[in-house]
């Protein structure tokens, strides 16, 4: 018999995929994004709501389990009354349940925002997690394209608030009515054919016109040799769908004209064009920059979920990761009109529209691009007297009372390890007070960032020791003022 592999305690130090560990810079970045985005939502008149992490599994709509254990797409557990509860998959299904329970007492329309973690029992990948943060705004009880336009304009403002810059993001907009119209125009009646066509449209950015044409026709073989069966459309139908897909390459007004030629004059086509025209007029009235919002017929979202306009926030900029590979994160948020969700609970059709910023995904994108800068750590007061750390504790307390972030070194190492600790803590300043400093009534302050900048031009260790770059003495009573100036200069 083969020997069993010896167990090592370190083998316990592992974690499930898709549940990221976060250090301070990422935590702070996500919290800052949430604060900025929710400040936009509040400014537009939305009120906060927190519905908690768990919902009953049968309240999750399309994720309602059809087996004994509900584990498809969600993480579930059984309550003590034998009912299955699931961690919320998004922030919208809990809103629908809340609105249905409280509809009689809510202001109508009900405008709410929410922020927090959601969980998905899905395969993780780059920029895709099983636990992540979302920040949503929704209007429940308002029909018509003007409510959708408001959501789109606010989404663009929220993207800027989160850190996206002009020209490097876009809110792409489409409507289910136009998607239905193009399916009708090519005679797509079977659900499998419809789904294949829509999935092909969704791949336009990834595969280009030629690849989408193959998926609309006989099928497409990728570089690995895997073959994807196509929708089986004839050449004329493929050309018509491609004309629809490529109509969103210009300004909104030009796109509307091109879409009109591509979808025809059927009832759904006319209604869809009218929706987009009304949205365009409302966006102009709201003062939303033209570059922020594009009409894009290749946007396909939640076919069983959305009932009207759909929109997707996309980062356009390509960047290089730490390995030098070209990376484009793409979608970092989305939303649309969903008029049937609340009706699941009430039996009464209640219109609704909303948008969600994927905070974790957006933070990951900024981290990859280098736009997410590491934050400074605390000022570190070195412990020059290991037998009596009271002086270091006193100085750190003084700095904190002055509003500065500070800590006293609590280990038992010597000077060099303490300086290494300060570097790893990303401390902007290290403070040293030994016997000599106490006698002279001074403190030794080391500006670690300035020291690093000056050290780059010093060639020898001896020169470095003599120069002590970034290090100086200051009177004890000037300690707070001098350190504050260094910290604030780096912010």
Coordinates of C-alpha atoms in Angstrom, one line a residue:
X1 CA 0.0 0.0 0.0
X2 CA 1.2 3.5 -0.8
X3 CA 2.1 5.8 2.0
X4 CA -0.3 8.5 2.9
X5 CA 1.0 12.0 2.4
X6 CA 2.2 13.4 5.7
X7 CA -0.2 16.1 7.1
X8 CA 1.3 19.5 7.7
X9 CA -0.4 22.2 9.7
X10 CA 0.3 24.7 6.9
X11 CA -2.0 22.6 4.7
X12 CA -4.9 24.1 6.7
X13 CA -3.9 27.6 5.6
X14 CA -5.9 27.6 2.4
X15 CA -9.0 29.4 1.3
X16 CA -11.9 28.8 -1.2
X17 CA -11.4 30.3 -4.6
X18 CA -13.3 33.5 -5.3
X19 CA -13.3 34.8 -1.7
X20 CA -10.5 37.4 -1.8
X21 CA -8.3 38.5 1.1
X22 CA -8.2 42.3 1.1
X23 CA -5.5 44.5 2.7
X24 CA -5.9 48.0 3.7
X25 CA -5.4 49.8 0.4
X26 CA -8.1 47.8 -1.3
X27 CA -10.5 48.0 1.6
X28 CA -10.0 51.8 1.7
X29 CA -10.5 52.1 -2.0
X30 CA -13.7 50.1 -2.0
X31 CA -15.1 52.0 1.0
X32 CA -14.2 55.3 -0.7
X33 CA -15.9 54.2 -3.9
X34 CA -19.0 53.2 -2.0
X35 CA -19.1 56.6 -0.2
X36 CA -18.7 58.5 -3.5
X37 CA -21.2 56.5 -5.4
X38 CA -23.8 56.6 -2.6
X39 CA -23.3 60.3 -2.3
X40 CA -24.3 60.6 -5.9
X41 CA -27.4 58.5 -5.3
X42 CA -28.4 60.6 -2.3
X43 CA -27.9 63.8 -4.2
X44 CA -30.4 62.5 -6.8
X45 CA -32.9 61.9 -4.0
X46 CA -32.5 58.1 -3.3
X47 CA -32.8 56.8 0.3
X48 CA -30.6 54.1 1.8
X49 CA -31.9 50.6 2.6
X50 CA -30.2 47.5 4.0
X51 CA -32.1 44.2 3.7
X52 CA -29.6 41.9 5.3
X53 CA -27.5 39.1 3.9
X54 CA -30.0 36.2 3.8
X55 CA -33.3 35.8 1.9
X56 CA -35.5 32.8 1.7
X57 CA -34.4 30.7 -1.3
X58 CA -37.8 30.8 -3.0
X59 CA -37.6 34.7 -3.0
X60 CA -34.7 34.7 -5.4
X61 CA -36.8 34.4 -8.6
X62 CA -35.0 32.6 -11.4
X63 CA -32.7 30.9 -8.9
X64 CA -35.6 29.2 -7.2
X65 CA -34.3 25.6 -6.6
X66 CA -36.0 22.7 -8.2
X67 CA -34.1 20.1 -6.1
X68 CA -34.0 19.2 -2.5
X69 CA -30.9 21.3 -1.8
X70 CA -30.9 24.8 -3.4
X71 CA -27.2 25.2 -4.4
X72 CA -27.4 26.3 -8.1
X73 CA -26.0 29.8 -8.3
X74 CA -26.5 30.6 -4.6
X75 CA -25.1 29.5 -1.2
X76 CA -27.8 28.1 1.0
X77 CA -28.5 26.6 4.4
X78 CA -31.5 25.2 6.1
X79 CA -33.1 27.2 9.0
X80 CA -34.3 25.6 12.2
X81 CA -37.9 25.6 10.7
X82 CA -36.7 23.6 7.7
X83 CA -36.9 26.5 5.3
X84 CA -34.0 27.1 3.0
X85 CA -32.3 30.4 3.2
X86 CA -29.7 31.7 0.7
X87 CA -27.1 34.4 0.8
X88 CA -28.3 37.2 -1.4
X89 CA -27.3 36.8 -5.0
X90 CA -27.8 40.5 -5.8
X91 CA -29.4 43.6 -4.1
X92 CA -32.4 43.7 -6.4
X93 CA -34.3 40.6 -5.4
X94 CA -34.3 41.6 -1.7
X95 CA -35.6 45.1 -2.8
X96 CA -38.5 43.5 -4.7
X97 CA -39.4 41.4 -1.6
X98 CA -39.1 44.5 0.6
X99 CA -41.2 46.6 -1.8
X100 CA -43.9 43.9 -2.0
X101 CA -44.1 43.6 1.8
X102 CA -44.3 47.4 2.4
X103 CA -45.9 48.7 -0.7
X104 CA -48.9 50.3 1.0
X105 CA -46.7 52.5 3.2
X106 CA -43.9 53.4 0.9
X107 CA -43.7 56.7 -1.1
X108 CA -44.4 55.9 -4.7
X109 CA -42.3 55.7 -6.7
X110 CA -39.9 54.2 -4.1
X111 CA -36.3 55.3 -4.8
X112 CA -33.7 53.5 -2.8
X113 CA -30.0 52.8 -2.9
X114 CA -28.1 49.9 -1.2
X115 CA -24.5 48.9 -0.9
X116 CA -22.9 45.7 0.4
X117 CA -21.6 42.2 -0.3
X118 CA -23.4 39.7 -2.4
X119 CA -22.5 36.0 -3.0
X120 CA -22.7 33.8 -6.1
X121 CA -22.0 30.1 -6.2
X122 CA -20.3 30.2 -9.6
X123 CA -16.9 29.5 -11.1
X124 CA -14.6 32.4 -10.3
X125 CA -12.1 34.0 -12.7
X126 CA -10.1 37.1 -13.3
X127 CA -12.1 40.0 -11.9
X128 CA -15.0 37.6 -11.1
X129 CA -15.5 36.7 -7.4
X130 CA -17.9 34.6 -5.5
X131 CA -18.1 37.3 -2.8
X132 CA -18.1 40.9 -4.0
X133 CA -19.5 44.4 -3.3
X134 CA -22.2 46.1 -5.3
X135 CA -23.7 49.5 -5.0
X136 CA -27.2 49.8 -6.5
X137 CA -29.9 52.4 -7.1
X138 CA -33.5 51.5 -8.1
X139 CA -36.8 53.3 -8.8
X140 CA -39.8 51.1 -8.1
X141 CA -43.1 52.3 -9.4
X142 CA -42.0 54.6 -12.2
X143 CA -42.8 53.6 -15.8
X144 CA -41.5 55.1 -19.0
X145 CA -38.2 55.9 -20.6
X146 CA -37.6 59.1 -18.6
X147 CA -37.1 57.1 -15.4
X148 CA -34.6 54.9 -17.3
X149 CA -32.8 58.0 -18.7
X150 CA -32.4 59.4 -15.1
X151 CA -30.9 56.0 -14.1
X152 CA -28.5 56.1 -17.0
X153 CA -27.4 59.7 -16.4
X154 CA -26.9 59.0 -12.7
X155 CA -24.9 55.9 -13.6
X156 CA -22.5 58.0 -15.6
X157 CA -22.1 60.4 -12.7
X158 CA -21.6 57.5 -10.3
X159 CA -18.8 56.1 -12.6
X160 CA -17.0 59.5 -12.5
X161 CA -17.4 59.7 -8.7
X162 CA -15.9 56.2 -8.4
X163 CA -12.8 57.3 -10.2
X164 CA -13.4 56.7 -13.9
X165 CA -12.3 59.6 -16.1
X166 CA -13.8 61.2 -19.2
X167 CA -13.4 59.2 -22.4
X168 CA -12.3 56.0 -20.5
X169 CA -15.8 54.7 -19.8
X170 CA -19.2 54.6 -21.4
X171 CA -22.8 53.6 -20.5
X172 CA -24.0 51.5 -23.3
X173 CA -27.7 51.3 -23.8
X174 CA -30.1 49.0 -25.7
X175 CA -33.7 47.9 -25.4
X176 CA -35.3 44.5 -25.3
X177 CA -37.9 45.8 -27.8
X178 CA -35.3 46.3 -30.5
X179 CA -33.8 42.9 -29.8
X180 CA -37.3 41.4 -30.2
X181 CA -37.7 43.3 -33.4
X182 CA -34.6 42.0 -35.0
X183 CA -35.4 38.5 -34.0
X184 CA -38.8 38.9 -35.6
X185 CA -37.3 40.4 -38.8
X186 CA -35.2 37.3 -39.5
X187 CA -38.0 34.9 -38.6
X188 CA -36.4 33.5 -35.4
X189 CA -39.3 31.8 -33.6
X190 CA -37.6 28.9 -31.7
X191 CA -36.2 29.8 -28.3
X192 CA -32.9 28.1 -29.0
X193 CA -32.3 30.0 -32.2
X194 CA -33.3 33.3 -30.5
X195 CA -30.8 32.6 -27.7
X196 CA -28.0 31.7 -30.1
X197 CA -28.5 35.0 -32.1
X198 CA -28.5 37.1 -28.9
X199 CA -25.4 35.4 -27.6
X200 CA -23.7 36.0 -30.9
X201 CA -24.6 39.7 -30.6
X202 CA -23.1 39.8 -27.1
X203 CA -19.8 38.6 -28.6
X204 CA -19.3 41.4 -31.0
X205 CA -16.5 43.1 -29.0
X206 CA -14.8 39.8 -28.4
X207 CA -15.0 38.2 -31.8
X208 CA -15.6 41.1 -34.2
X209 CA -18.0 41.1 -37.2
X210 CA -16.5 38.1 -38.8
X211 CA -16.7 35.9 -35.7
X212 CA -20.3 37.0 -35.0
X213 CA -21.2 36.3 -38.7
X214 CA -20.0 32.7 -38.2
X215 CA -22.0 32.3 -35.0
X216 CA -25.1 33.6 -36.8
X217 CA -24.6 31.2 -39.6
X218 CA -23.2 27.6 -39.5
X219 CA -21.0 28.1 -36.5
X220 CA -17.5 29.0 -35.4
X221 CA -14.4 27.1 -34.6
X222 CA -12.0 28.7 -32.1
X223 CA -8.2 28.5 -32.0
X224 CA -8.3 25.4 -29.8
X225 CA -10.4 23.5 -32.3
X226 CA -13.6 23.7 -30.3
X227 CA -16.7 24.2 -32.5
X228 CA -19.7 26.3 -31.5
X229 CA -22.9 25.6 -33.4
X230 CA -24.4 28.7 -35.0
X231 CA -28.0 30.0 -35.3
X232 CA -28.2 28.6 -38.9
X233 CA -29.4 31.9 -40.5
X234 CA -29.1 32.4 -44.2
X235 CA -26.7 35.0 -45.7
X236 CA -29.5 37.7 -46.0
X237 CA -30.5 37.2 -42.4
X238 CA -26.9 37.3 -41.2
X239 CA -26.4 40.6 -43.1
X240 CA -29.5 42.1 -41.5
X241 CA -28.5 41.1 -37.9
X242 CA -25.0 42.5 -38.5
X243 CA -26.4 45.7 -39.8
X244 CA -28.3 46.0 -36.5
X245 CA -25.3 45.1 -34.4
X246 CA -23.0 47.6 -36.1
X247 CA -25.5 50.5 -35.9
X248 CA -24.1 51.6 -32.6
X249 CA -20.8 52.9 -33.9
X250 CA -21.7 56.6 -34.1
X251 CA -23.5 59.4 -32.2
X252 CA -26.8 58.6 -30.6
X253 CA -28.8 60.4 -33.3
X254 CA -26.9 58.6 -36.1
X255 CA -27.3 55.3 -34.3
X256 CA -31.1 55.8 -34.1
X257 CA -31.3 56.4 -37.8
X258 CA -29.1 53.3 -38.6
X259 CA -31.2 51.2 -36.2
X260 CA -34.4 52.3 -37.9
X261 CA -33.1 51.0 -41.2
X262 CA -32.0 47.7 -39.6
X263 CA -35.1 46.7 -37.6
X264 CA -37.9 47.8 -40.0
X265 CA -41.3 49.2 -39.1
X266 CA -42.9 46.5 -37.0
X267 CA -44.7 47.3 -33.8
X268 CA -41.7 46.3 -31.5
X269 CA -39.3 48.1 -33.8
X270 CA -41.2 51.4 -33.6
X271 CA -41.8 51.1 -29.9
X272 CA -38.0 50.4 -29.3
X273 CA -36.9 53.3 -31.4
X274 CA -39.3 55.6 -29.6
X275 CA -37.9 54.4 -26.2
X276 CA -34.4 55.2 -27.2
X277 CA -35.4 58.6 -28.8
X278 CA -37.1 59.5 -25.5
X279 CA -34.1 58.5 -23.5
X280 CA -31.8 60.5 -25.8
X281 CA -34.0 63.6 -25.3
X282 CA -34.1 63.2 -21.5
X283 CA -30.3 62.7 -21.4
X284 CA -29.9 66.0 -23.3
X285 CA -32.2 67.7 -20.8
X286 CA -30.2 66.3 -17.9
X287 CA -27.0 67.7 -19.4
X288 CA -25.3 64.2 -19.7
X289 CA -22.2 64.5 -21.9
X290 CA -22.6 62.8 -25.3
X291 CA -19.4 60.8 -24.7
X292 CA -20.9 59.2 -21.6
X293 CA -23.8 57.3 -23.2
X294 CA -23.8 55.2 -26.4
X295 CA -26.7 53.4 -28.0
X296 CA -25.2 49.9 -28.6
X297 CA -27.5 47.2 -30.0
X298 CA -25.0 44.5 -29.1
X299 CA -25.8 44.9 -25.4
X300 CA -27.7 41.9 -24.3
X301 CA -28.5 41.5 -20.6
X302 CA -30.7 39.2 -18.5
X303 CA -33.1 37.9 -21.1
X304 CA -35.4 36.4 -18.4
X305 CA -35.0 39.5 -16.2
X306 CA -35.1 42.8 -18.1
X307 CA -38.3 43.9 -19.9
X308 CA -37.2 47.2 -21.6
X309 CA -34.1 49.3 -21.8
X310 CA -30.9 47.7 -20.7
X311 CA -27.6 49.4 -20.0
X312 CA -24.0 48.4 -19.2
X313 CA -21.1 50.5 -17.7
X314 CA -17.9 49.6 -19.5
X315 CA -14.3 50.7 -18.9
X316 CA -12.8 51.3 -22.3
X317 CA -9.1 51.8 -21.5
X318 CA -6.7 48.9 -22.0
X319 CA -3.8 48.6 -19.6
X320 CA -1.0 46.3 -18.8
X321 CA -1.0 44.0 -15.8
X322 CA 2.1 43.3 -13.6
X323 CA 3.2 40.7 -16.1
X324 CA 3.0 43.0 -19.1
X325 CA -0.1 41.5 -20.5
X326 CA -2.8 43.7 -22.1
X327 CA -5.9 43.7 -20.0
X328 CA -9.3 45.2 -20.5
X329 CA -11.8 44.7 -17.7
X330 CA -14.8 45.8 -19.7
X331 CA -18.1 45.7 -17.9
X332 CA -18.1 47.1 -14.3
X333 CA -21.8 47.7 -13.8
X334 CA -25.2 47.4 -15.4
X335 CA -28.9 47.6 -15.1
X336 CA -32.2 48.1 -16.9
X337 CA -35.9 48.0 -16.6
X338 CA -37.5 45.0 -14.9
X339 CA -41.2 45.4 -14.7
X340 CA -42.0 41.8 -13.7
X341 CA -39.9 41.3 -10.6
X342 CA -42.1 42.8 -7.9
X343 CA -45.1 41.2 -9.5
X344 CA -43.8 37.8 -8.4
X345 CA -44.8 38.7 -4.8
X346 CA -47.8 40.8 -5.4
X347 CA -49.5 39.5 -8.6
X348 CA -49.7 43.1 -9.6
X349 CA -47.3 44.5 -12.3
X350 CA -45.2 47.2 -10.8
X351 CA -42.6 49.0 -13.1
X352 CA -39.0 49.3 -11.9
X353 CA -35.6 50.3 -13.2
X354 CA -32.2 50.3 -11.6
X355 CA -28.4 50.3 -12.0
X356 CA -25.6 48.6 -10.1
X357 CA -22.0 49.5 -9.8
X358 CA -19.7 46.5 -9.3
X359 CA -17.5 48.0 -6.7
X360 CA -15.2 45.0 -6.3
X361 CA -14.8 44.6 -10.0
X362 CA -14.2 48.3 -10.5
X363 CA -11.6 48.3 -7.7
X364 CA -9.9 45.3 -9.3
X365 CA -9.8 47.2 -12.6
X366 CA -8.2 50.2 -11.1
X367 CA -5.7 48.0 -9.2
X368 CA -4.6 46.3 -12.4
X369 CA -4.3 49.7 -14.3
X370 CA -2.3 51.3 -11.5
X371 CA -5.0 53.9 -10.8
X372 CA -5.4 52.4 -7.3
X373 CA -2.5 53.8 -5.4
X374 CA -1.3 52.3 -2.2
X375 CA -2.2 54.3 0.9
X376 CA 0.2 55.5 3.5
X377 CA 0.4 53.6 6.7
X378 CA 0.7 55.1 10.2
X379 CA 3.6 57.1 11.6
X380 CA 5.8 54.6 13.4
X381 CA 7.5 55.6 16.6
X382 CA 10.5 53.3 17.1
X383 CA 11.2 51.8 20.5
X384 CA 14.7 52.8 21.4
X385 CA 14.5 51.4 24.9
X386 CA 13.2 47.9 24.8
X387 CA 13.2 47.7 28.6
X388 CA 11.0 50.7 28.9
X389 CA 8.8 51.5 25.9
X390 CA 6.9 54.2 27.7
X391 CA 8.5 57.0 25.7
X392 CA 7.5 55.5 22.4
X393 CA 4.0 54.9 23.7
X394 CA 3.7 58.5 24.9
X395 CA 4.9 60.0 21.6
X396 CA 2.5 57.8 19.6
X397 CA -0.4 58.9 21.9
X398 CA 0.5 62.5 21.4
X399 CA 0.5 62.1 17.6
X400 CA -2.9 60.4 17.7
X401 CA -4.4 63.1 19.9
X402 CA -3.3 65.6 17.3
X403 CA -5.3 63.7 14.7
X404 CA -2.4 61.8 13.1
X405 CA -2.4 58.1 12.5
X406 CA 0.4 56.6 14.6
X407 CA 1.6 53.5 16.4
X408 CA 4.5 52.6 18.7
X409 CA 6.6 49.7 17.7
X410 CA 5.5 46.8 19.9
X411 CA 8.1 44.1 18.9
X412 CA 11.5 43.4 20.5
X413 CA 13.8 43.8 17.6
X414 CA 16.7 46.2 17.1
X415 CA 16.9 49.3 15.0
X416 CA 17.3 47.8 11.5
X417 CA 14.3 45.4 11.9
X418 CA 12.2 48.2 13.2
X419 CA 13.1 50.4 10.2
X420 CA 12.2 47.4 8.0
X421 CA 8.9 47.1 9.8
X422 CA 8.2 50.8 9.2
X423 CA 8.8 50.3 5.4
X424 CA 6.5 47.3 5.3
X425 CA 3.8 49.3 7.1
X426 CA 4.3 52.0 4.3
X427 CA 4.9 54.5 7.1
X428 CA 5.5 58.0 5.8
X429 CA 7.5 58.9 8.9
X430 CA 9.6 57.1 11.5
X431 CA 10.2 58.9 14.9
X432 CA 13.2 58.1 17.1
X433 CA 13.8 59.3 20.6
X434 CA 16.7 57.8 22.6
X435 CA 18.7 59.0 25.5
X436 CA 20.6 61.6 23.5
X437 CA 17.4 63.1 22.1
X438 CA 15.8 63.2 25.6
X439 CA 18.7 65.1 27.0
X440 CA 18.7 67.6 24.2
X441 CA 14.9 68.0 24.1
X442 CA 14.6 66.9 20.5
X443 CA 13.2 64.1 18.4
X444 CA 14.8 62.5 15.3
X445 CA 12.3 62.4 12.4
X446 CA 12.9 60.3 9.3
X447 CA 10.9 61.3 6.2
X448 CA 10.8 57.8 4.7
X449 CA 9.5 58.8 1.3
X450 CA 11.9 61.7 0.9
X451 CA 14.7 59.4 2.1
X452 CA 13.9 56.8 -0.5
X453 CA 13.9 59.4 -3.2
X454 CA 17.3 60.8 -2.2
X455 CA 18.7 57.4 -1.6
X456 CA 18.2 56.5 -5.2
X457 CA 21.0 58.8 -6.2
X458 CA 23.5 57.6 -3.5
X459 CA 26.0 55.0 -4.7
X460 CA 27.7 53.7 -1.6
X461 CA 26.6 52.5 1.9
X462 CA 29.1 54.8 3.5
X463 CA 27.7 57.8 1.7
X464 CA 24.2 56.7 2.7
X465 CA 25.2 56.4 6.4
X466 CA 26.8 59.8 6.4
X467 CA 24.0 61.6 4.5
X468 CA 21.1 59.9 6.3
X469 CA 18.7 61.1 3.6
X470 CA 15.4 62.4 4.8
X471 CA 16.5 62.3 8.5
X472 CA 16.6 65.4 10.7
X473 CA 16.3 66.6 14.3
X474 CA 13.5 68.8 15.5
X475 CA 12.7 70.4 18.8
X476 CA 10.3 68.3 20.9
X477 CA 7.6 70.9 20.8
X478 CA 7.7 71.1 17.0
X479 CA 7.3 67.3 16.5
X480 CA 3.6 67.3 15.6
X481 CA 3.9 70.3 13.3
X482 CA 6.9 68.9 11.4
X483 CA 5.4 65.4 11.0
X484 CA 2.0 66.8 10.0
X485 CA 3.7 68.8 7.2
X486 CA 5.3 65.6 5.9
X487 CA 2.2 63.5 6.0
X488 CA 0.0 66.1 4.4
X489 CA 2.5 66.8 1.6
X490 CA 2.3 63.2 0.5
X491 CA -1.5 63.1 0.4

